[in-house]
mmCIF file of C-alpha atoms in Angstrom:
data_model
loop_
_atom_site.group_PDB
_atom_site.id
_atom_site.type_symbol
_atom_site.label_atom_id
_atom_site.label_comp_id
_atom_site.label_asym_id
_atom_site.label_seq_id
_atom_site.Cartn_x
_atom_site.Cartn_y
_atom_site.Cartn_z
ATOM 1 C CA UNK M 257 125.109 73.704 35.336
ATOM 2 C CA UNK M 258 126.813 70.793 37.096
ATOM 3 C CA UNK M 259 125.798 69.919 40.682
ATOM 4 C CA UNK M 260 128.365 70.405 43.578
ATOM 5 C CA UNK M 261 126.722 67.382 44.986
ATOM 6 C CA UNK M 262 127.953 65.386 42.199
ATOM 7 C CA UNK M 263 126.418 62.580 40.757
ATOM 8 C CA UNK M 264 127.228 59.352 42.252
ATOM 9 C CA UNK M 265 128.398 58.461 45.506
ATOM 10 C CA UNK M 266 128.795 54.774 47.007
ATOM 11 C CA UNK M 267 128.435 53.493 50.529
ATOM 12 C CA UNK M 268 127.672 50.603 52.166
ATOM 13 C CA UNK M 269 124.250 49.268 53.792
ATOM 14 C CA UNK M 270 125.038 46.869 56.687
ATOM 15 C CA UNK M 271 121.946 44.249 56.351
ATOM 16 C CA UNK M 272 123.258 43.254 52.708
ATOM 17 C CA UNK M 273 126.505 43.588 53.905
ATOM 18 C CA UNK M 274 127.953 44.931 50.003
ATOM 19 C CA UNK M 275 128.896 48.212 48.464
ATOM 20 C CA UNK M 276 125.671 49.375 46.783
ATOM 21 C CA UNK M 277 126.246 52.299 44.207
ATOM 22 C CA UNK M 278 123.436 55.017 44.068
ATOM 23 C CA UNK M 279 122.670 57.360 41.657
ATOM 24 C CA UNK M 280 120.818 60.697 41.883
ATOM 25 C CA UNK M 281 119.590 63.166 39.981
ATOM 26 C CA UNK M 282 116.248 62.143 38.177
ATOM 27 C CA UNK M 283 113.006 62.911 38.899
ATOM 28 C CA UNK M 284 111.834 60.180 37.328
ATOM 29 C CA UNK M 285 113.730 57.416 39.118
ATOM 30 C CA UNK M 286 114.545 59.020 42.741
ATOM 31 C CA UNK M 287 111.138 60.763 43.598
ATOM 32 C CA UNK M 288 107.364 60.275 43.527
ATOM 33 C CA UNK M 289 105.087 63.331 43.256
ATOM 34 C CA UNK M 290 102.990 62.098 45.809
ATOM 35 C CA UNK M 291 99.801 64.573 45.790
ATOM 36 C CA UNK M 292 98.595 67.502 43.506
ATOM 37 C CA UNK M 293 96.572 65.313 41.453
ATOM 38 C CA UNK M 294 98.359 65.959 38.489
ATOM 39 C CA UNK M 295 99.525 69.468 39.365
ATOM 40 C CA UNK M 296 103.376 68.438 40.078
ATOM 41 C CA UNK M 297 104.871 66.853 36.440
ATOM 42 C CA UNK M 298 108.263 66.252 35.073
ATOM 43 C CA UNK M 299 108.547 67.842 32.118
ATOM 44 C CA UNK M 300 111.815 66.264 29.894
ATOM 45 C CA UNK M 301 112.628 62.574 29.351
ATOM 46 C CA UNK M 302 115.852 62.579 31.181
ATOM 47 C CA UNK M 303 114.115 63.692 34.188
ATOM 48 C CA UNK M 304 115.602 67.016 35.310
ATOM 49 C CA UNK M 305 112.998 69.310 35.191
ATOM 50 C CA UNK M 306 109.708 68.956 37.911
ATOM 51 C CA UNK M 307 107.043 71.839 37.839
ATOM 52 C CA UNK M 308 104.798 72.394 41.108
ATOM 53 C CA UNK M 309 101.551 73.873 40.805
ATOM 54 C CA UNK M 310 98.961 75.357 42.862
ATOM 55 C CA UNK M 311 95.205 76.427 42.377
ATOM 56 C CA UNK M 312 92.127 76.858 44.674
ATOM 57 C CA UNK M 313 91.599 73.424 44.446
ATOM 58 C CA UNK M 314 94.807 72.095 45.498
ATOM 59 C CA UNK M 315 98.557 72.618 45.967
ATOM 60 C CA UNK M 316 100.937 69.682 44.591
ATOM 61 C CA UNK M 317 104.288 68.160 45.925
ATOM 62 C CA UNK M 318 107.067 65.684 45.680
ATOM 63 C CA UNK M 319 109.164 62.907 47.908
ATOM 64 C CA UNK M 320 112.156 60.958 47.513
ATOM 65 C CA UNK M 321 111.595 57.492 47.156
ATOM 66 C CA UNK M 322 114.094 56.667 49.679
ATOM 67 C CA UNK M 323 115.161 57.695 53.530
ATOM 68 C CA UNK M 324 118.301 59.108 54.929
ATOM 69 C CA UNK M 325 120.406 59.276 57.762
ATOM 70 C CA UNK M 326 122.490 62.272 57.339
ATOM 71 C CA UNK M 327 123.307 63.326 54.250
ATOM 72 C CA UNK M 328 122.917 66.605 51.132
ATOM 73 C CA UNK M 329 120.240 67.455 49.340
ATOM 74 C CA UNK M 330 120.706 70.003 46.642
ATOM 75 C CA UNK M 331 118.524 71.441 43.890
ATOM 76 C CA UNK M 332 117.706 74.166 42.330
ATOM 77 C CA UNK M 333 114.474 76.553 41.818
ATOM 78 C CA UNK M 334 112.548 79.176 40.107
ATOM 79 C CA UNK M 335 109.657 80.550 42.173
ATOM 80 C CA UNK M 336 106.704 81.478 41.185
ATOM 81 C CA UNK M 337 106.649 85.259 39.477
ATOM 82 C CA UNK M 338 104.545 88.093 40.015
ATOM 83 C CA UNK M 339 102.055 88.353 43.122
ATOM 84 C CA UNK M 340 102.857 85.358 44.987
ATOM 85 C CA UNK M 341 101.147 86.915 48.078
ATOM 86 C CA UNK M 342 99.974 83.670 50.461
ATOM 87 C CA UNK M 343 102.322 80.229 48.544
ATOM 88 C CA UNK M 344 104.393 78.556 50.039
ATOM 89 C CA UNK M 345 107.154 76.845 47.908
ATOM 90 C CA UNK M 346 109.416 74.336 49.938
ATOM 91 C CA UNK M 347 112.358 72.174 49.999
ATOM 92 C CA UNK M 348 113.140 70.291 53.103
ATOM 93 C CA UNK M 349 113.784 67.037 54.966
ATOM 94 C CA UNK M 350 111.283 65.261 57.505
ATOM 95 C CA UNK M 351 110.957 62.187 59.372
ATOM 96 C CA UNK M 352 107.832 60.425 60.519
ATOM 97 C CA UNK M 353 105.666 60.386 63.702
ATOM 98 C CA UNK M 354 104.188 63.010 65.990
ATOM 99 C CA UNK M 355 107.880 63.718 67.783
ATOM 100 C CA UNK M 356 109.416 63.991 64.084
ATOM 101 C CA UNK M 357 112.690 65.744 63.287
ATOM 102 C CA UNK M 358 112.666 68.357 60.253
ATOM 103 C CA UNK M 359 114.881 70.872 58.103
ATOM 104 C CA UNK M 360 113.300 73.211 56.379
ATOM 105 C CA UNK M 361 113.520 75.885 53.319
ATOM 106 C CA UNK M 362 110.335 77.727 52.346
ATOM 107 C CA UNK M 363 109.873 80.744 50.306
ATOM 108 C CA UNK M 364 107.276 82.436 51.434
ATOM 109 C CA UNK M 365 105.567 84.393 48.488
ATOM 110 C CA UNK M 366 104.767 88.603 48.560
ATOM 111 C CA UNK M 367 102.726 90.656 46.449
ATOM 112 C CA UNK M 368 104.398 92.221 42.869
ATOM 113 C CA UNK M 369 107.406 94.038 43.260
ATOM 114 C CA UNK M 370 108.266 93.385 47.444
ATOM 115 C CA UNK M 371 110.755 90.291 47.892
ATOM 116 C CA UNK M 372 110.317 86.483 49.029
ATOM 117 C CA UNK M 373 111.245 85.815 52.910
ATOM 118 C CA UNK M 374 113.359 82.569 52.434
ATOM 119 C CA UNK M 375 112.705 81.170 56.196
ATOM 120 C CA UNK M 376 114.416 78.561 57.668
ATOM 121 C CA UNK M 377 113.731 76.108 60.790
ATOM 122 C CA UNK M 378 115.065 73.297 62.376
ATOM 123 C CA UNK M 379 112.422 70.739 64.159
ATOM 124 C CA UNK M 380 113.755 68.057 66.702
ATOM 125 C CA UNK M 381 111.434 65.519 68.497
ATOM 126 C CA UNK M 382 108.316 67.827 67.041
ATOM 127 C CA UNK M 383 109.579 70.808 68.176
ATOM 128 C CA UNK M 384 110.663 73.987 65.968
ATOM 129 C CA UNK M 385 111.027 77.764 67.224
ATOM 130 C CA UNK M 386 114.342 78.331 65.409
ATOM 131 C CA UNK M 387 113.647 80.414 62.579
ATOM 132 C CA UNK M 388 115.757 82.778 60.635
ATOM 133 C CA UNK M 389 114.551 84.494 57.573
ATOM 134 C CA UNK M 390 116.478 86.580 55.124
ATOM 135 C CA UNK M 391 115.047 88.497 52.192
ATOM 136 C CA UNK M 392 117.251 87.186 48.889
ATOM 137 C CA UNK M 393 120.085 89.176 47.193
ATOM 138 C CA UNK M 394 118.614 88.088 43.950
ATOM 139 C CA UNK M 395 115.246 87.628 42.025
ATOM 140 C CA UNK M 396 114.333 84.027 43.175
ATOM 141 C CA UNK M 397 111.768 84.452 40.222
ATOM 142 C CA UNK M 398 113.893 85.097 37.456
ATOM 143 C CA UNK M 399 116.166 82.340 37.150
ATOM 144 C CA UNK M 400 116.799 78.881 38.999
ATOM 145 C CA UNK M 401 118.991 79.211 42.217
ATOM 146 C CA UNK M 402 120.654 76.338 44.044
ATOM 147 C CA UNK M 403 119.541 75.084 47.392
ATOM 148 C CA UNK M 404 121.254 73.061 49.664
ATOM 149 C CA UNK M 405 121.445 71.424 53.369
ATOM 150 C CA UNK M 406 124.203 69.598 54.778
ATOM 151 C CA UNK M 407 122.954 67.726 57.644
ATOM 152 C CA UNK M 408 126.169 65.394 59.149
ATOM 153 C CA UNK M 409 126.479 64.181 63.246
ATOM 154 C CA UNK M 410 127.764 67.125 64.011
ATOM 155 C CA UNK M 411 125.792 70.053 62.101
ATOM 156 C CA UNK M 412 123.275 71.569 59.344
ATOM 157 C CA UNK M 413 124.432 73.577 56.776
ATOM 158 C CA UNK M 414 121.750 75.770 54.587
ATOM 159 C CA UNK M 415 123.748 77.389 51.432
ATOM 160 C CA UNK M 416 121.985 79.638 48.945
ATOM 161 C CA UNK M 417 123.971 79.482 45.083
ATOM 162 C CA UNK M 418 127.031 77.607 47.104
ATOM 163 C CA UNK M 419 126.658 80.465 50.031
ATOM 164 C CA UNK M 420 126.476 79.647 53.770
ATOM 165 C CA UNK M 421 123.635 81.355 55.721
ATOM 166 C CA UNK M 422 123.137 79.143 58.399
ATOM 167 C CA UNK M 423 124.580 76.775 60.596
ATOM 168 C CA UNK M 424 123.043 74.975 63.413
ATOM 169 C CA UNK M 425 125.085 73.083 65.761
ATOM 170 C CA UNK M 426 124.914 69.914 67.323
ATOM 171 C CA UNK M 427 124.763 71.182 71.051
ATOM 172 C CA UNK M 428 123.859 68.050 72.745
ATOM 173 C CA UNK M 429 126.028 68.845 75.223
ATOM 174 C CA UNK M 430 124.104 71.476 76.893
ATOM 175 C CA UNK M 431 121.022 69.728 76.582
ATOM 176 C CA UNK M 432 119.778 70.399 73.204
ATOM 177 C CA UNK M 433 118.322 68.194 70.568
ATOM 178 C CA UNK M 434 119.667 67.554 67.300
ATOM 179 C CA UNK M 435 118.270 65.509 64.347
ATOM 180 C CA UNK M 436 120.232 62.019 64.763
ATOM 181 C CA UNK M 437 118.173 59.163 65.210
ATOM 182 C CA UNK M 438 114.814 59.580 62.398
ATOM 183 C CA UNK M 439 115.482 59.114 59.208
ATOM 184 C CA UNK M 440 114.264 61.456 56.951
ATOM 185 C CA UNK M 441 113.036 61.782 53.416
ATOM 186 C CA UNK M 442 113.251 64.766 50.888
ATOM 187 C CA UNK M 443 110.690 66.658 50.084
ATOM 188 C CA UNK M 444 108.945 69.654 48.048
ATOM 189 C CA UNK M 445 105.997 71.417 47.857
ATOM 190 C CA UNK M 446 103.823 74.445 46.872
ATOM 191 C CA UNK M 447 100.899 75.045 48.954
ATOM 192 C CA UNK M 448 98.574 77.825 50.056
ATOM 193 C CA UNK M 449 98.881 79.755 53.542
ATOM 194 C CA UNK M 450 97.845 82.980 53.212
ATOM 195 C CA UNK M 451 96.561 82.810 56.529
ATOM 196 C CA UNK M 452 100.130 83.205 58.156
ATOM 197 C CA UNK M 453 102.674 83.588 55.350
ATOM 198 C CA UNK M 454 102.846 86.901 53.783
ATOM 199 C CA UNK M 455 102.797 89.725 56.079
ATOM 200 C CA UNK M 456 101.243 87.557 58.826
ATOM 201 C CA UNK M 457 98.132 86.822 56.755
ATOM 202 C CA UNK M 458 97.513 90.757 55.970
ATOM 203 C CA UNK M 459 98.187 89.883 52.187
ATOM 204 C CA UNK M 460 95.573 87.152 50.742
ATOM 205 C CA UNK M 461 96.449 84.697 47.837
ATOM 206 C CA UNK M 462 95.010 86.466 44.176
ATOM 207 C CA UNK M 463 93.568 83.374 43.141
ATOM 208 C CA UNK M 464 92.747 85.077 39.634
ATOM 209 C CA UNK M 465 96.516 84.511 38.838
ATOM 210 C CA UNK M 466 96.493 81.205 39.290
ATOM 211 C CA UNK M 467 97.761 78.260 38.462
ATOM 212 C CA UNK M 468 101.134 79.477 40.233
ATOM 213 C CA UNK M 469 104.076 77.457 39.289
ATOM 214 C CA UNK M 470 107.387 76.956 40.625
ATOM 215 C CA UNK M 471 110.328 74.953 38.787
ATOM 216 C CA UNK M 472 112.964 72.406 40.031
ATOM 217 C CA UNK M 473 115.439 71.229 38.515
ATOM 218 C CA UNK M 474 119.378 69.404 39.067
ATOM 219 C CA UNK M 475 118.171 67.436 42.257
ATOM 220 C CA UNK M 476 120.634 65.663 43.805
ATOM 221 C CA UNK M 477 121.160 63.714 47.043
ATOM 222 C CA UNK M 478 124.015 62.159 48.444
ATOM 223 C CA UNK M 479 123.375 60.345 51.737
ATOM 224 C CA UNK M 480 123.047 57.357 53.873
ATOM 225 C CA UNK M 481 119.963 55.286 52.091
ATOM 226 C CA UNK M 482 118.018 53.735 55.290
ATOM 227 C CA UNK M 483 116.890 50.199 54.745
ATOM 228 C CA UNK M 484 115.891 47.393 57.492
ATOM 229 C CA UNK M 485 116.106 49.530 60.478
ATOM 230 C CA UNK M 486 120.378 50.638 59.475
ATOM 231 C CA UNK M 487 121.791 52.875 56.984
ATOM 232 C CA UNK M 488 125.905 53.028 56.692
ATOM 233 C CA UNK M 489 128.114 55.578 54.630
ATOM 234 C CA UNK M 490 131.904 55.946 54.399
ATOM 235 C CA UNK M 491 133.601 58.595 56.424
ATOM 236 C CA UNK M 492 135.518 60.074 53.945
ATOM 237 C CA UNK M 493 132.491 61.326 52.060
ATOM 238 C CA UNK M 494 132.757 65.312 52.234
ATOM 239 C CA UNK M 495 129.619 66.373 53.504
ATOM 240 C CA UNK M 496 129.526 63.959 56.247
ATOM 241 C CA UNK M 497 132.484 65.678 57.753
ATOM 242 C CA UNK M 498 131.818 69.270 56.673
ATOM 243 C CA UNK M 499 132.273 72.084 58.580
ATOM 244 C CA UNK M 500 132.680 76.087 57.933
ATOM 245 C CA UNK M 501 135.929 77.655 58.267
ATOM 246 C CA UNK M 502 136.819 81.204 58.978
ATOM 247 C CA UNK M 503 135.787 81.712 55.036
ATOM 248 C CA UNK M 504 132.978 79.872 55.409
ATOM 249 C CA UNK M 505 132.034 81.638 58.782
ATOM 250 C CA UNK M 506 132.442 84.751 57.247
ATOM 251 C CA UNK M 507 130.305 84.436 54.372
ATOM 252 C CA UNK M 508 127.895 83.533 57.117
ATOM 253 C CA UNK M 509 127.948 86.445 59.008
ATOM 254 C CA UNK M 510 127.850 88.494 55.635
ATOM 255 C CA UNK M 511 124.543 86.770 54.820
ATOM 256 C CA UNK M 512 122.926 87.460 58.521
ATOM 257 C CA UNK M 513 124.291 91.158 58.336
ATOM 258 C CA UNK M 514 123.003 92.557 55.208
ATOM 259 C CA UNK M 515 119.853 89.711 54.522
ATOM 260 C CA UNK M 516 118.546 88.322 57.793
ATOM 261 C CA UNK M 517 115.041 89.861 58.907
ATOM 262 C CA UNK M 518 114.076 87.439 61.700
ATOM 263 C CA UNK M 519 116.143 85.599 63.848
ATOM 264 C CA UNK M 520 114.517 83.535 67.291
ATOM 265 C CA UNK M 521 117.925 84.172 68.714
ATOM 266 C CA UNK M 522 117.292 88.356 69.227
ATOM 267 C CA UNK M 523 113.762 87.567 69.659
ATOM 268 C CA UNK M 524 113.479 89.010 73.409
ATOM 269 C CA UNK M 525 109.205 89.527 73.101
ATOM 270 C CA UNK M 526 108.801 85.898 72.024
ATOM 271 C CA UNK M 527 111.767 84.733 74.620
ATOM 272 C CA UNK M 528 110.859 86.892 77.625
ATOM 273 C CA UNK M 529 112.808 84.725 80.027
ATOM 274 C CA UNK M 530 115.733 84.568 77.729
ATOM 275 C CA UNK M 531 116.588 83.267 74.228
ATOM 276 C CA UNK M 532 117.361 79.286 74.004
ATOM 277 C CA UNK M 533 120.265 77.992 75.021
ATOM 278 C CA UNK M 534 121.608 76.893 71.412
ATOM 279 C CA UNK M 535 121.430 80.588 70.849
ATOM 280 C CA UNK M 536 124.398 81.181 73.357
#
């Protein structure tokens, strides 16, 4: 299946002053599994296909070797099968430091035969408390599924299999922060947190089933490489301009109608004195 990300992109990086051409879409060459003590592996010579693994002893993840400011990071998963009650499988951007900015997909697992909460957040300067979650319109466990945020100056895109479900603003304007200044890396894991993630803790990782094992495959990242304190990117380049569209818009609300189960924005018990501004 070929990536809409593409494969190659060019763009410039002030403090060498040249065009610099960047390729993505190996594991071997663009990320390192960085913990999991052997748990994550790629598993062909070209480099497409990463397992994740987790077991009582330890979960098991992966970063890009570079840092971006702004750009789209695609790829596509199969989650772990069967009771999945307590994992955590991720795909999501982060910065450093204590007041870091972050972008975040996670699959949270369920027991056999109830559905995966795909939940999605936004953190600027540290701060989070913008989830929405949707239950899938598909088996996440049966076959791989593409993934994908847009982040550009002026908003973050989250697409499921080339679908829109999100979209968060930049609504600096009234006040509210938006990921623009951290660079961020890529990142992937599977992890244990059956303390909060299925059913608010009520269901307990199996750990007789393990190993659990989720695949990835067809990464891809187009973006603005950070290097020496700068990063640079031509304007033309489609993501870095994207926006939705009425289409667009309305494949949005279509997604929040029929698959959203949580949104902060209607959350009147956890916003008493009134949902956040970026909701209005």
């Amino acid at each position: 299946m070929k990536s809409s990300c593409g494969t190659r992109f060019t763009f410039l990086v002030l403090f060498v002053a040249q065009s610099v051409c960047v390729y993505a879409g190996s594991f071997h060459k663009d990320v390192n599994i960085h913990w999991g003590g052997g748990r994550g592996k790629i598993q062909d010579n070209e480099g497409k296909l990463l397992s994740l693994s987790l077991d009582k002893s330890s979960g098991s993840g992966f970063q890009s070797n570079q840092e971006f400011l702004y750009g789209k990071a695609e790829v596509q998963m199969k989650l772990v099968p069967g009771n999945s009650a307590g994992t955590v499988t991720t795909f999501y951007l982060k910065s450093h430091g204590t007041t870091w900015d972050e972008v975040d997909f996670e699959f949270l697992g369920n027991i056999t035969g109830h559905p995966y909460t795909l939940h999605t957040n936004v953190y600027t300067k540290g701060l989070g408390d913008k989830e929405q979650q949707f239950h899938l319109w598909f088996d996440p466990t049966v076959g791989f599924h593409t993934y994908c945020i847009t982040w550009n100056p002026q908003r973050i895109i989250f697409t499921v299999d080339g679908i829109p479900i999100r979209e968060f603003k930049n609504s600096e304007s009234i006040g509210i922060h938006f990921p623009k200044s951290q660079p961020m890396r890529v990142y992937a894991s599977l992890w244990e947190a059956e303390h909060w993630a299925t059913r608010g803790g009520l269901e307990k990782t199996d750990w007789s089933k393990a190993p659990f094992t989720a695949f990835y495959r067809n990464y891809n990242v187009e973006g603005c490489v950070w290097a020496n304190g700068k990063s640079s990117c031509p304007r033309n380049s489609h993501w870095f301009t994207k926006k939705l569209g009425k289409g667009g818009m309305n494949k949005v609300k279509w997604a929040q109608r029929k698959y959203m189960v949580y949104n902060y924005c209607t959350d009147k018990k956890r916003f008493p004195q009134g949902v956040p501004a970026v909701c209005t």
